[in-house]
mmCIF file of C-alpha atoms in Angstrom:
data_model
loop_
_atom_site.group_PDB
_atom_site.id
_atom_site.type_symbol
_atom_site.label_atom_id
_atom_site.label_comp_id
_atom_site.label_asym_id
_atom_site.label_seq_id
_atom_site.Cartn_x
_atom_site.Cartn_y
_atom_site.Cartn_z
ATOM 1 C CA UNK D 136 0.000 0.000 0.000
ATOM 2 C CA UNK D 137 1.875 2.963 1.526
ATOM 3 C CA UNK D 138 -0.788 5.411 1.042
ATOM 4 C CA UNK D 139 -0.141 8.596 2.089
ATOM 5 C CA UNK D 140 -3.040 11.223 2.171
ATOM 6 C CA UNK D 141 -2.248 14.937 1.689
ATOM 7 C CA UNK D 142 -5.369 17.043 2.115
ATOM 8 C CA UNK D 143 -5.859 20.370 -0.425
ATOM 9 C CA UNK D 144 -4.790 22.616 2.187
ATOM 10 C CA UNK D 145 -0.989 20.805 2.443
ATOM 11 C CA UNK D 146 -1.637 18.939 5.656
ATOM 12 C CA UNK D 147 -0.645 15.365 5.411
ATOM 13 C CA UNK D 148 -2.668 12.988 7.780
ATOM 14 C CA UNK D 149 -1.578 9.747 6.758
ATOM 15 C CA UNK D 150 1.788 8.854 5.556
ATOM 16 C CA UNK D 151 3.165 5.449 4.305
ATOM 17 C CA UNK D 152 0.185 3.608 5.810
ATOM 18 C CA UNK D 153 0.966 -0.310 4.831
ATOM 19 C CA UNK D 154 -0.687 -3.778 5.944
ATOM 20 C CA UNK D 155 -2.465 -6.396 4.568
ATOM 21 C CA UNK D 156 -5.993 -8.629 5.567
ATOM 22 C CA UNK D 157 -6.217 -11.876 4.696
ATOM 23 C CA UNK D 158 -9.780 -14.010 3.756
ATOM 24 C CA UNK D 159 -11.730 -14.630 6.793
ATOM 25 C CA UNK D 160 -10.176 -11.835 8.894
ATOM 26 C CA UNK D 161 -11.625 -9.668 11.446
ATOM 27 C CA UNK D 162 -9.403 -6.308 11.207
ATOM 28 C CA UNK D 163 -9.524 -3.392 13.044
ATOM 29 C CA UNK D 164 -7.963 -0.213 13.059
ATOM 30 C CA UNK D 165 -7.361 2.287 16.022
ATOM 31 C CA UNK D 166 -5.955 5.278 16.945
ATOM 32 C CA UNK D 167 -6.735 8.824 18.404
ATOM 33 C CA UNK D 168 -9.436 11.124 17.484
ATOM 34 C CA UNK D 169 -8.491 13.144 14.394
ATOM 35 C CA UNK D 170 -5.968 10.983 13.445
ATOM 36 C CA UNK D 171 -6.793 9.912 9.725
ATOM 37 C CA UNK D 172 -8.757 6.823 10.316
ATOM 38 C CA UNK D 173 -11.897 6.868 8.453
ATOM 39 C CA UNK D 174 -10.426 8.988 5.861
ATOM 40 C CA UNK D 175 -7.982 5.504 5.227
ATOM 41 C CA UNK D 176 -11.661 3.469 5.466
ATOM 42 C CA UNK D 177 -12.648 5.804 2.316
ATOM 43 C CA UNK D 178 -9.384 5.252 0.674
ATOM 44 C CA UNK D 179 -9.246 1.715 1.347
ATOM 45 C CA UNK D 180 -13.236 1.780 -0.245
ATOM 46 C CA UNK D 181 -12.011 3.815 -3.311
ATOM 47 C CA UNK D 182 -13.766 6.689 -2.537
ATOM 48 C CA UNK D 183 -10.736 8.885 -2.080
ATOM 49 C CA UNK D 184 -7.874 8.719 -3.911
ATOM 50 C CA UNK D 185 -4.463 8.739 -2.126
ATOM 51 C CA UNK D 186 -2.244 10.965 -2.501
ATOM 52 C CA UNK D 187 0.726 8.624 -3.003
ATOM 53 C CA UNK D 188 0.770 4.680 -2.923
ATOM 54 C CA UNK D 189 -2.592 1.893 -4.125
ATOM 55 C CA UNK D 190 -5.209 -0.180 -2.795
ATOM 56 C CA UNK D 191 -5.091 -3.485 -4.110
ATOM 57 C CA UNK D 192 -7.937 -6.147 -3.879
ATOM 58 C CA UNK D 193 -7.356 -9.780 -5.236
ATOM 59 C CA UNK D 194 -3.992 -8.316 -6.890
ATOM 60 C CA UNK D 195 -6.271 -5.213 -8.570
ATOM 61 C CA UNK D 196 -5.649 -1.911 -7.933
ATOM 62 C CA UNK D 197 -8.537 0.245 -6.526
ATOM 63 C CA UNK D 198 -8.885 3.217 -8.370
ATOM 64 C CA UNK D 199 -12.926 4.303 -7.794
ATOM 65 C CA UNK D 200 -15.829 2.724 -5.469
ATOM 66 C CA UNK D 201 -17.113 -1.034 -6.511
ATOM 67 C CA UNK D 202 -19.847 -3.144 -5.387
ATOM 68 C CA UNK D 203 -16.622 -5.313 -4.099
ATOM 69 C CA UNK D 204 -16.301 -3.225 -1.661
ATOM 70 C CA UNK D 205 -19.282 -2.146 0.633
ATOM 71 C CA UNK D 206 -18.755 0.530 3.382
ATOM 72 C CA UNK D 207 -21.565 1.175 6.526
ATOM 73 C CA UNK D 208 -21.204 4.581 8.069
ATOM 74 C CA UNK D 209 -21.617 5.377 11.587
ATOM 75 C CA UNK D 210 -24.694 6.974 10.898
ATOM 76 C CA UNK D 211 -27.984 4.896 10.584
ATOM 77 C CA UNK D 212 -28.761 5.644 6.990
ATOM 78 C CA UNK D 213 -32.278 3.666 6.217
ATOM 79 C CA UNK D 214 -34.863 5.107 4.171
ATOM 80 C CA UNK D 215 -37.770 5.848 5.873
ATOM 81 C CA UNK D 216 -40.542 5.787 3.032
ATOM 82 C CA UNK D 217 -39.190 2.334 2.035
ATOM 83 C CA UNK D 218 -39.989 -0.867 4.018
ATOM 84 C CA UNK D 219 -37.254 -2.736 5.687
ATOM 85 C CA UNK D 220 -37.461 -5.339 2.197
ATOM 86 C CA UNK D 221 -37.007 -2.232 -0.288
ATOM 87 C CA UNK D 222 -34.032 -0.848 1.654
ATOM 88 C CA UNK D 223 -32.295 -3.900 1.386
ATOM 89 C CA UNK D 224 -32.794 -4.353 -2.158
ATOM 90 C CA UNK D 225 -31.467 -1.708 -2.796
ATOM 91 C CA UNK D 226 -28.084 -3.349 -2.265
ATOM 92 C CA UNK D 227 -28.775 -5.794 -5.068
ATOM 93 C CA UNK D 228 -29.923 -2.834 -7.736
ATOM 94 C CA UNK D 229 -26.490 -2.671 -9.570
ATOM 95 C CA UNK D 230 -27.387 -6.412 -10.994
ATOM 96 C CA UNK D 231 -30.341 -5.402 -12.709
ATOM 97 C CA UNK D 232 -31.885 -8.971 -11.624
ATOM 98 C CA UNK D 233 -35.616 -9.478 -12.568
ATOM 99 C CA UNK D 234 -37.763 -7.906 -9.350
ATOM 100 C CA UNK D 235 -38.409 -11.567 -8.484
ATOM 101 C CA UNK D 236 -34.894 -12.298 -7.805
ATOM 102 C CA UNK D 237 -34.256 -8.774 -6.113
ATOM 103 C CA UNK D 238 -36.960 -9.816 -3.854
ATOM 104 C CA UNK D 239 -35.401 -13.203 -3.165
ATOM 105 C CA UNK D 240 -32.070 -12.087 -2.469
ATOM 106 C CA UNK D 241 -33.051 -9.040 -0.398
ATOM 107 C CA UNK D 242 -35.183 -12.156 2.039
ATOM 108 C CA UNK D 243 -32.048 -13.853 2.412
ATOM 109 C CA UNK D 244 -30.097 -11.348 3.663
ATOM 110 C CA UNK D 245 -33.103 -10.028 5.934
ATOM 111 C CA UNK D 246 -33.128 -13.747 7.246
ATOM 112 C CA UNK D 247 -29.253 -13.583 7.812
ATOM 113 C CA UNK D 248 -29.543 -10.288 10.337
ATOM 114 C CA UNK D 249 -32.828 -11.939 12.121
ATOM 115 C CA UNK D 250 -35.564 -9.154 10.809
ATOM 116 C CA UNK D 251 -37.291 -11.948 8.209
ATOM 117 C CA UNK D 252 -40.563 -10.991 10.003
ATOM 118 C CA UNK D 253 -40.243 -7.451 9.575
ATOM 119 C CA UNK D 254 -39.545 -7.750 5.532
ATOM 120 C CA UNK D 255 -42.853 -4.999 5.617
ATOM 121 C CA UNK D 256 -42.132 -2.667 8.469
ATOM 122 C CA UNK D 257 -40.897 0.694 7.799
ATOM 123 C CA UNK D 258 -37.744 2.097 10.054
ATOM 124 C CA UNK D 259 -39.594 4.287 11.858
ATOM 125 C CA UNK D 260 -41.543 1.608 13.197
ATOM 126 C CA UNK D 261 -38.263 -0.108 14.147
ATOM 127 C CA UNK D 262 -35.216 0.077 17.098
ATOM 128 C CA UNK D 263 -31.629 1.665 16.042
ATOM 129 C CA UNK D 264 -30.625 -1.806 16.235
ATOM 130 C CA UNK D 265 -33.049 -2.924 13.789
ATOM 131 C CA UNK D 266 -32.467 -0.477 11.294
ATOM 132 C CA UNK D 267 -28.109 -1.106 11.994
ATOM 133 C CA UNK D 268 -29.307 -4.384 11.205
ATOM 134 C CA UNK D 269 -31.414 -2.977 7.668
ATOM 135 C CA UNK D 270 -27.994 -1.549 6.797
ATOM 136 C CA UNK D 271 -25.639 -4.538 7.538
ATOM 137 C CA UNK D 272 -28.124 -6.501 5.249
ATOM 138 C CA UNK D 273 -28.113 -3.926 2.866
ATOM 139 C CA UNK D 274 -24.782 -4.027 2.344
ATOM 140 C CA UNK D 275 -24.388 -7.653 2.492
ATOM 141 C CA UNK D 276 -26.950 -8.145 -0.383
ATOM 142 C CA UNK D 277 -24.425 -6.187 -3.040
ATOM 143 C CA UNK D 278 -22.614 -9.422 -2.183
ATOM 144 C CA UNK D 279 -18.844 -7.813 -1.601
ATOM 145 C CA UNK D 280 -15.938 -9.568 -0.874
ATOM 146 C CA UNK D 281 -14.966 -6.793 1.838
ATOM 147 C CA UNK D 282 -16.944 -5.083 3.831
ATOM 148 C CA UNK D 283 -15.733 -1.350 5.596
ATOM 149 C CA UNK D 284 -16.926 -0.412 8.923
ATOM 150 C CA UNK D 285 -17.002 3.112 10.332
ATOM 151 C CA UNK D 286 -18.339 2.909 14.193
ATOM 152 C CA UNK D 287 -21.081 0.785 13.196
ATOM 153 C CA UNK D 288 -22.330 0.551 16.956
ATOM 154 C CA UNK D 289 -21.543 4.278 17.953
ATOM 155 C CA UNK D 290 -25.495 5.818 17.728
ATOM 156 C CA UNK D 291 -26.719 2.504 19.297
ATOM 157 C CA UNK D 292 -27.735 2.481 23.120
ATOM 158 C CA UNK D 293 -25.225 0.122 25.178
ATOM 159 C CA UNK D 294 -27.528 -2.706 25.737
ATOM 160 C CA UNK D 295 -28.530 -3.144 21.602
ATOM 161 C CA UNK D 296 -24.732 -2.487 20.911
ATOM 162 C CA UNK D 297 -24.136 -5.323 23.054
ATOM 163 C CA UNK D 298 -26.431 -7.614 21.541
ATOM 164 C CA UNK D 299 -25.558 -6.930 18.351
ATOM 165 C CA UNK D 300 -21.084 -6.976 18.430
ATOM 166 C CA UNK D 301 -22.351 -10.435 19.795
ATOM 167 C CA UNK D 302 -23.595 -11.976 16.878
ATOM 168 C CA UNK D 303 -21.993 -9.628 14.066
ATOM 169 C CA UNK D 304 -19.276 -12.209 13.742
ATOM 170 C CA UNK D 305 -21.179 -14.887 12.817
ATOM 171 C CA UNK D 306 -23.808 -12.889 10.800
ATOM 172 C CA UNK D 307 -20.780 -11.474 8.961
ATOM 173 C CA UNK D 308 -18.745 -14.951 8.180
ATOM 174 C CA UNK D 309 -21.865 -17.118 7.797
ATOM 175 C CA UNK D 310 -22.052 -19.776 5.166
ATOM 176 C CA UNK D 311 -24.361 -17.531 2.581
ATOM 177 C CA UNK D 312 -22.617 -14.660 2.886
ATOM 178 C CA UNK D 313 -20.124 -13.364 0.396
ATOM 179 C CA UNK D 314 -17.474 -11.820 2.304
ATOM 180 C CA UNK D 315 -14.072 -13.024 2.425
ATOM 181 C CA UNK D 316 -12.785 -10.117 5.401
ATOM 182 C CA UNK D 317 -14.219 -6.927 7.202
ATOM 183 C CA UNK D 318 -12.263 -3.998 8.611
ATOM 184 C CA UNK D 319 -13.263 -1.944 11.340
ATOM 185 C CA UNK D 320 -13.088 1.462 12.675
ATOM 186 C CA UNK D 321 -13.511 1.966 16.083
ATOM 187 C CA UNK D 322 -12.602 4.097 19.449
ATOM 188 C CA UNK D 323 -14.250 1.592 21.467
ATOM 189 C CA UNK D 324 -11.186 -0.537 22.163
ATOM 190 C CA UNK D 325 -12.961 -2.893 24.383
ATOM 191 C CA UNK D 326 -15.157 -3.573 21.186
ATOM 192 C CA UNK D 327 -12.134 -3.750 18.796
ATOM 193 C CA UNK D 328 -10.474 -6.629 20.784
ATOM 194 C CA UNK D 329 -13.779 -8.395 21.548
ATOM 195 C CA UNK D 330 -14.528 -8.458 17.594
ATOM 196 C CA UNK D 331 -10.774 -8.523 16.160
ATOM 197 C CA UNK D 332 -8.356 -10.742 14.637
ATOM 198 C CA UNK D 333 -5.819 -8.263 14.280
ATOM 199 C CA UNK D 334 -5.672 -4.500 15.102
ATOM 200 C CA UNK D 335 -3.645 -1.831 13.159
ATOM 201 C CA UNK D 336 -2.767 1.003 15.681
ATOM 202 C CA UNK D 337 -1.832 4.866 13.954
ATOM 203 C CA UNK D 338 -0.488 7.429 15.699
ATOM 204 C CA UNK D 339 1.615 10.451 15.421
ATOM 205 C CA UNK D 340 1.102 13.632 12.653
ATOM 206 C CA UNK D 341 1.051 12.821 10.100
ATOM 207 C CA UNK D 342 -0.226 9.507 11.366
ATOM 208 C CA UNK D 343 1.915 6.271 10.830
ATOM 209 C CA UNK D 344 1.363 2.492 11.878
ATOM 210 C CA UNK D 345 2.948 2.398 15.221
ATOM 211 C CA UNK D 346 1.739 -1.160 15.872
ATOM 212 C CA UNK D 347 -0.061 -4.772 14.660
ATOM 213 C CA UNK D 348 -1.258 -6.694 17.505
ATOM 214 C CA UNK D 349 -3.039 -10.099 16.751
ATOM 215 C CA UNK D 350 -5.632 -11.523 18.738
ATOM 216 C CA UNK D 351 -5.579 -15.499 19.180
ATOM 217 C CA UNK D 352 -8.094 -15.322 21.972
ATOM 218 C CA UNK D 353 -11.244 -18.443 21.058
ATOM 219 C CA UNK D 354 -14.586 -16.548 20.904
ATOM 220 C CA UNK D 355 -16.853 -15.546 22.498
ATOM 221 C CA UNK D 356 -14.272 -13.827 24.301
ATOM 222 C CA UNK D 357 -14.866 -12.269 28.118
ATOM 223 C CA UNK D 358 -13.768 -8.921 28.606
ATOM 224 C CA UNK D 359 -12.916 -9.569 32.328
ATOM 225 C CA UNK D 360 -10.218 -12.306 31.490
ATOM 226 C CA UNK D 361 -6.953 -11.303 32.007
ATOM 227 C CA UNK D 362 -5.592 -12.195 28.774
ATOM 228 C CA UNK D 363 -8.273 -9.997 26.962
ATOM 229 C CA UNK D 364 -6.922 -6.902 29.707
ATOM 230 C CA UNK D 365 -3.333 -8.008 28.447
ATOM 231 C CA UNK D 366 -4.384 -6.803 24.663
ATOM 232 C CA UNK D 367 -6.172 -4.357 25.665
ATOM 233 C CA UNK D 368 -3.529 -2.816 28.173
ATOM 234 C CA UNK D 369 -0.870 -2.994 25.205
ATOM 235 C CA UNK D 370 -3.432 -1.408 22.473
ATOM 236 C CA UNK D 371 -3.704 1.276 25.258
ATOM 237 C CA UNK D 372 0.036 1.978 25.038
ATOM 238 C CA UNK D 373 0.816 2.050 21.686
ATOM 239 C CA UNK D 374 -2.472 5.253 21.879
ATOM 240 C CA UNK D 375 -0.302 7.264 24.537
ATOM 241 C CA UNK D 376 1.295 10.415 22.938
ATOM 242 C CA UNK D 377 4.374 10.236 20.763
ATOM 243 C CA UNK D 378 7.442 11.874 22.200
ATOM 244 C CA UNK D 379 9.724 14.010 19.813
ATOM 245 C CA UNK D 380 7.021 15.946 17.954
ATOM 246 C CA UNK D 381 3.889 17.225 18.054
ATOM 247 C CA UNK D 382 1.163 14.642 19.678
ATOM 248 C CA UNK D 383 -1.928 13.400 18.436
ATOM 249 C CA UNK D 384 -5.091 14.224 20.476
ATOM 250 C CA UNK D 385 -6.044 11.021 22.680
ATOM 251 C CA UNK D 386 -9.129 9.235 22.621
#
């Protein structure tokens, strides 16, 4: 990779940003507030073009958004004059399948996230976790190989959050489902190593990897073990101001 990101007014944010996520991986990456890290999400999505270095997927360079490559914002974003099914096929539109098969595929993705019974309900009529779940579907149904997440939980109440980093893993690497890896923004580093196969950690300004720390712990995984606090103590370090220049705000 070793993107580097220069915005339009001269500032660089990210500079010579490498790593790599392999099929079936859970990645996340960290750092402090204002540090670059979902403007890297939109790079890695094609969205933004870097300044200097490539994404690559499958050995292709990513020059411009693809249906390869879904992203879910932090923000709920359902459509509230369309029922739960018609938000989700929505997903599937750059096919052009016959309606019938739009409909079919849109099911089985509802099915996947648990809301098959609420195919006709309209958001408004639904929980934030519901319509977090409408999204995750949504994407899903464009059938990527990677899917981008930025704070996917952050606008959900504790308790739904909960409930739902609990099963994403196995709604996101089920059987049906296309993906072959998912990467993860997050400041909720309690989250990030519950979820996580491996974390990226950038710090500094312009903001470097300053650390790769993979997680072998079996899943589920409990918070309160002391090999969990062990990752999550050395994440913690790797966030604490860089020495020698100017520092990065903390979390």
């Amino acid at each position: 990779m070793d993107v580097t990101y220069t915005y339009p007014n001269g500032k660089t944010v990210l500079q010579d940003i490498s790593f790599k996520v392999y099929e079936r991986e859970f990645m996340s990456i960290v750092g402090p507030s204002g540090v670059g890290k979902s403007t890297l999400l939109r790079i890695l999505g094609g969205f933004i073009k870097p300044t200097k270095g490539k994404v690559t997927l499958l050995g292709r360079e990513v020059k411009s958004p693809t249906p390869l490559i879904a992203l879910i914002h932090q923000s709920i974003v359902t459509f509230p004059w369309m029922t739960a099914l018609d938000n989700v096929r929505l997903g599937v539109k750059w096919k052009n399948l016959p309606e019938d098969e739009e409909i079919k595929v849109a099911r089985k993705y509802l099915d996947i996230v648990g809301l098959q019974d609420l195919a006709d309900a309209y958001p408004k009529e639904m929980s934030g976790g519901m319509r977090q779940r409408i999204a995750i579907a949504r994407a899903l149904a464009a059938e990527p190989l990677v899917l981008l997440m930025d704070e996917p939980f952050s606008h959900l109440d504790e308790l739904t959050a909960e409930g739902l980093r609990n099963e994403i893993y196995s709604i996101l690497f089920s059987n049906v489902t296309t993906l072959k890896c998912v990467v993860l923004v997050s400041h909720n580093l309690t989250e990030v190593v519950k979820l996580s196969d491996k974390v990226i950690v950038l710090n500094g300004v312009p903001a470097k990897v300053v650390g790769e720390v993979n997680i072998l712990i079996e899943r589920p995984r409990n918070p309160r073990s002391e090999e969990f606090n062990k990752i999550l103590d050395k994440i913690y370090e790797m966030l604490t101001p860089i020495r020698g220049g100017e520092s990065a705000p903390i979390i």
